[in-house]
Coordinates of N, CA and C in Angstrom, one line a residue:
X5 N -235.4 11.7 64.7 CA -236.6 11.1 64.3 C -236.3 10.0 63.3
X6 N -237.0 9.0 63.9 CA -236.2 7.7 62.7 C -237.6 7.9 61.5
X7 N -237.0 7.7 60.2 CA -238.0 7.5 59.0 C -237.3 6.2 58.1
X8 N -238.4 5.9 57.4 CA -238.2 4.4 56.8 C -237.2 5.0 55.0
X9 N -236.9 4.1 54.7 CA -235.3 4.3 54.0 C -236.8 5.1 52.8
X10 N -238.1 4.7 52.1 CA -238.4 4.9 51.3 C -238.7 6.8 51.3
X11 N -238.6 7.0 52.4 CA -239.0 8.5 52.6 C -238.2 9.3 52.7
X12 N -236.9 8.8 53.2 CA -235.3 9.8 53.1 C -235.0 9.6 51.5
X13 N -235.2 8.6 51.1 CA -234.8 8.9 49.5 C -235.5 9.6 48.9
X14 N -237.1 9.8 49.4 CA -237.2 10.5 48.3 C -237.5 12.2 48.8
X15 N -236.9 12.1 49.9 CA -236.9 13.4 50.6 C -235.3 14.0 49.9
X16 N -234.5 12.9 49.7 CA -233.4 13.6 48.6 C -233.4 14.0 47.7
X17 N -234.8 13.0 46.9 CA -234.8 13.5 45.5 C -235.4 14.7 45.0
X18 N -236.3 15.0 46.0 CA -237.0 16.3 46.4 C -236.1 17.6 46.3
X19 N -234.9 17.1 47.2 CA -234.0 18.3 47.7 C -233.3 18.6 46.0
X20 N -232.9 17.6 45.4 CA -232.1 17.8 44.4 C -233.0 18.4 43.2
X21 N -234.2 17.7 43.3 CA -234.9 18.0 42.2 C -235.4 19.9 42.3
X22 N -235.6 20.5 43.4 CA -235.7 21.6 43.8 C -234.5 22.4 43.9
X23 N -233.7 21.9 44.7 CA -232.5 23.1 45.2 C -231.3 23.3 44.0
X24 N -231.4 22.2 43.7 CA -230.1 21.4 42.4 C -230.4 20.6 41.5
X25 N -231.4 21.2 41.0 CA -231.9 20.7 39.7 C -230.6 21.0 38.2
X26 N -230.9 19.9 37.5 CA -230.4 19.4 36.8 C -230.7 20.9 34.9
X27 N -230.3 20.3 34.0 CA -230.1 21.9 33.5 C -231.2 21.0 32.2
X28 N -231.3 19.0 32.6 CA -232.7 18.9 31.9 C -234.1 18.8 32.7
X29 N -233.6 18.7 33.7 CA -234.9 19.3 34.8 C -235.4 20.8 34.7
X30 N -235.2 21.8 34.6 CA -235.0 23.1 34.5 C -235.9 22.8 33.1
X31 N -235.1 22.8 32.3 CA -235.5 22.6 30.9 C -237.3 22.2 30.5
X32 N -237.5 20.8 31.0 CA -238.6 20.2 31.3 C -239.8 21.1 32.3
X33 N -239.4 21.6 33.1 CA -240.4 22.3 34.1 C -240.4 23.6 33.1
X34 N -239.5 24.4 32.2 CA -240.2 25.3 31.6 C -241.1 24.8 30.4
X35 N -240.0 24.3 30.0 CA -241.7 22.9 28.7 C -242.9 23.4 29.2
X36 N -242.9 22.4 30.7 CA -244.2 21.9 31.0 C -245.2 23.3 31.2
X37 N -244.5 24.1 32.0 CA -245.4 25.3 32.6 C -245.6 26.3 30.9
X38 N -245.1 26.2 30.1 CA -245.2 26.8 28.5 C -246.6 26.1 28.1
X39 N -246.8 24.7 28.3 CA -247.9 24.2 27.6 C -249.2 24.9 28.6
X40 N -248.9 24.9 29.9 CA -249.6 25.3 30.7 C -250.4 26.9 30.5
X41 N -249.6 27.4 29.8 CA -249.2 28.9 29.9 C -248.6 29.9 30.9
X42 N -248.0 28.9 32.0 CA -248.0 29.2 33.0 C -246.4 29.4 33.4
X43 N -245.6 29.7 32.5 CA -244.1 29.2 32.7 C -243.0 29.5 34.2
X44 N -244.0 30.8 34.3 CA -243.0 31.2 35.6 C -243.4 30.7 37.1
X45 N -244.6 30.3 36.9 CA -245.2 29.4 38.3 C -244.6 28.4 38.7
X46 N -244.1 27.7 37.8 CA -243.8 26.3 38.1 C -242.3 26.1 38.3
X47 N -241.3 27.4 38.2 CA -239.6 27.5 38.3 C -239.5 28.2 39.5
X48 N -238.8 27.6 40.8 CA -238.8 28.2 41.7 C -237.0 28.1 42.0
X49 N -236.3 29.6 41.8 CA -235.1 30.0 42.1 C -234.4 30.0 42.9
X50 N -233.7 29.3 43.9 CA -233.0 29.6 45.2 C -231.7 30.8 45.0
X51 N -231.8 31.5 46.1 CA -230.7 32.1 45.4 C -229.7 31.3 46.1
X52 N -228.5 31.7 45.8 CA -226.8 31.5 45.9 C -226.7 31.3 47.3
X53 N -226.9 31.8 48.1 CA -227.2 31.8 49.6 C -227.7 31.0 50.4
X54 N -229.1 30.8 49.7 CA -229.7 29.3 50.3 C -229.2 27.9 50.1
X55 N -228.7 28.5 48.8 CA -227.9 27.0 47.8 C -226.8 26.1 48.9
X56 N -226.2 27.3 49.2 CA -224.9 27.2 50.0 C -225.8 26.9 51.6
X57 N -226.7 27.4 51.8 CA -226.9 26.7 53.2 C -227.3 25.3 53.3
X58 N -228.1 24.8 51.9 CA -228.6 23.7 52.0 C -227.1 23.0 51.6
X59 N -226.8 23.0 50.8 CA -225.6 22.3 50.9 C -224.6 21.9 52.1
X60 N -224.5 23.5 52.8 CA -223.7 23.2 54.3 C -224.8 21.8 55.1
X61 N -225.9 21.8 55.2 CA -226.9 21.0 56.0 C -226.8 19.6 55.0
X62 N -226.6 19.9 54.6 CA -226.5 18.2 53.5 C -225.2 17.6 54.1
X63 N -224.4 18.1 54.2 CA -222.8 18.1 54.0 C -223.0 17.4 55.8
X64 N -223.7 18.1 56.6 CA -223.6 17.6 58.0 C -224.8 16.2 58.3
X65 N -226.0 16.4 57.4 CA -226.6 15.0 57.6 C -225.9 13.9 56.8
X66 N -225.5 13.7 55.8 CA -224.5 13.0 55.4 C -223.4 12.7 56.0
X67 N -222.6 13.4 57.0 CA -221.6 12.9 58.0 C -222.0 12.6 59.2
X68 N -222.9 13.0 59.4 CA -223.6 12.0 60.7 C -224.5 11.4 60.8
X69 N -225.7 10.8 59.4 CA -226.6 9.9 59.4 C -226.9 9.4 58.4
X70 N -226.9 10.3 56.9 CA -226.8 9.7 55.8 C -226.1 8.7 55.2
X71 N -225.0 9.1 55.1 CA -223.5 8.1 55.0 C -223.7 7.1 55.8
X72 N -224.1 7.3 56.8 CA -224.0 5.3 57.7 C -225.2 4.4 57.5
X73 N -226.0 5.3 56.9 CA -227.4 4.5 56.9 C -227.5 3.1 56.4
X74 N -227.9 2.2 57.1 CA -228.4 1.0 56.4 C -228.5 0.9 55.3
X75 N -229.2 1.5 54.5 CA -230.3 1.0 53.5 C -229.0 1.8 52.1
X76 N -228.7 1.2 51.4 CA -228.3 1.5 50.3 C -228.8 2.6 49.6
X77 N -229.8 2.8 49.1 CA -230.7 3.7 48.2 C -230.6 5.5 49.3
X78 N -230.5 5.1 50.2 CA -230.4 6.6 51.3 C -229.1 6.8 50.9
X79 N -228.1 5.9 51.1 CA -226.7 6.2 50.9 C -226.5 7.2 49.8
X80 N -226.8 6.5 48.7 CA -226.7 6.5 47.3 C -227.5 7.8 46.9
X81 N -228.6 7.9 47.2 CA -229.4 9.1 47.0 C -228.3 10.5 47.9
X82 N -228.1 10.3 48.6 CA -227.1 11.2 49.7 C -225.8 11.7 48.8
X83 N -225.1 10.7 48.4 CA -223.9 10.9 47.5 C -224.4 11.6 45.8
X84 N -225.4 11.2 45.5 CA -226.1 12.2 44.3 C -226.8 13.5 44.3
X85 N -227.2 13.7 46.0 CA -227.9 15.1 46.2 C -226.2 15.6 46.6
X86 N -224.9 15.5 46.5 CA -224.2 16.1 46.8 C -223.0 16.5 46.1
X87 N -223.3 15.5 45.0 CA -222.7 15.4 43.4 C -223.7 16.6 43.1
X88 N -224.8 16.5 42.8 CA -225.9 17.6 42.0 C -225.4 19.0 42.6
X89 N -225.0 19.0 44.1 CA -224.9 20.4 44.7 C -223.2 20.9 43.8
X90 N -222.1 20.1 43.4 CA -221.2 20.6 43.1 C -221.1 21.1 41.6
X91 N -222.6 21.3 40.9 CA -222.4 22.4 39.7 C -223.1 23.5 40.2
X92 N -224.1 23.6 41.4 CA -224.7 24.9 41.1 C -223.9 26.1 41.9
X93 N -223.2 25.2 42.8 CA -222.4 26.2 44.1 C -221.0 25.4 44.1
X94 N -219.8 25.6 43.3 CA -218.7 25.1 42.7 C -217.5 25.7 43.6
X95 N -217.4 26.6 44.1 CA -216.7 27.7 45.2 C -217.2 26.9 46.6
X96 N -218.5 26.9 47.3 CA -218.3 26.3 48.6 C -218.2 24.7 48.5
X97 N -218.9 24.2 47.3 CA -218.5 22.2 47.1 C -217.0 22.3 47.5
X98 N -216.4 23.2 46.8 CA -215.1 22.8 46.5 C -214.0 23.1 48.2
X99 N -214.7 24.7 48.9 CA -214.1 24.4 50.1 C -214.4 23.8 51.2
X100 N -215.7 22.9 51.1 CA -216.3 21.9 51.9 C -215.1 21.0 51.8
X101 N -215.1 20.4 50.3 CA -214.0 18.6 50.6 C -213.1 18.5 49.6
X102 N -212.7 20.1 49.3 CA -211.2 20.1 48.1 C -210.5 20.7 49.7
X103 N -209.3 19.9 49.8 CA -208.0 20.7 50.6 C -207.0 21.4 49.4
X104 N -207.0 22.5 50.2 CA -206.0 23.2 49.3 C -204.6 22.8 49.4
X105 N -203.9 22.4 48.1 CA -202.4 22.0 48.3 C -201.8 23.2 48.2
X106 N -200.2 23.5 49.2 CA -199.7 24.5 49.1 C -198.5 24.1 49.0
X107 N -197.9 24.5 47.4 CA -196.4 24.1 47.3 C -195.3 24.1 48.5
X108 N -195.3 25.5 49.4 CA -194.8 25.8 50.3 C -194.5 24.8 51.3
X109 N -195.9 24.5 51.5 CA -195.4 23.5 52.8 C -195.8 21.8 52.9
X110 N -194.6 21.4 51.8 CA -194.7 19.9 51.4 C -194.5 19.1 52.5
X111 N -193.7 19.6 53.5 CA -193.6 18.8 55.0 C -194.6 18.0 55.5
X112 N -195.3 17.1 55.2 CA -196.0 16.5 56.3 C -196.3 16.1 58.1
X113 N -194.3 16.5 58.0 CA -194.7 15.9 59.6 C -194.8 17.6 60.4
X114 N -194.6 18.4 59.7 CA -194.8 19.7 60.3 C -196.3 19.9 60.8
X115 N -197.1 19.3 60.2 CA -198.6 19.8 60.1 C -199.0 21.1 59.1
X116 N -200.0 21.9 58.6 CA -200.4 22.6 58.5 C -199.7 23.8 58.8
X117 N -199.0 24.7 58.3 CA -198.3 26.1 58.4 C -199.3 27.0 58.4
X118 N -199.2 28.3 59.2 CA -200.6 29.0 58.9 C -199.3 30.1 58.1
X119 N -200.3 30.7 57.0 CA -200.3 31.3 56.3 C -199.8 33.2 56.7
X120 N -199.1 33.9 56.0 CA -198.8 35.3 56.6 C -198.7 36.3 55.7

């Protein structure tokens, strides 16, 4: 489905501001819902599990539509909802696009050694 660049951005900013919110985002939504009297209405928790699904699905629209997109601000929003996902879920960020180096097998032209 094609959508105009103004609505994937802020369909990013949505995702981040919800899924991977920020620790003064967090902050501010309990502020806000305290003046409200309403604190716990307005914090909604993903757990660990979702965190990591939305991230896996970020991780795949970003390599096949986000990352190429025309429009700068989609780009850019895409590379910040994916920076924001590597403090809440630090374990799957990291085995999504850290390769593990293994002293053992410095060989390059070998390829990849599997492990025993």
């Amino acid at each position: 489905q094609k959508r105009d660049p103004a609505t994937k951005s802020r369909a990013l900013e949505d995702l981040v501001s919800a899924v991977f919110p920020s620790k003064d985002e967090i902050y501010q939504t309990k502020e806000k819902g305290e003046t409200d009297g309403n604190a716990t209405a307005n914090i909604v928790e993903f757990s660990r599990p979702e965190k990591i699904a939305s991230l896996c699905h970020l991780v795949f629209l970003h390599e096949t539509k986000l990352g190429y997109d025309n429009n700068a601000s989609v780009r850019s929003g895409s590379y910040k909802a994916l920076a924001a996902a590597k403090y809440h879920v630090p374990k799957a960020w990291n085995g999504l696009f850290l390769v593990e180096k293994d002293s053992d097998n410095c060989d390059a032209t070998e390829g990849p050694q599997p492990r025993l």
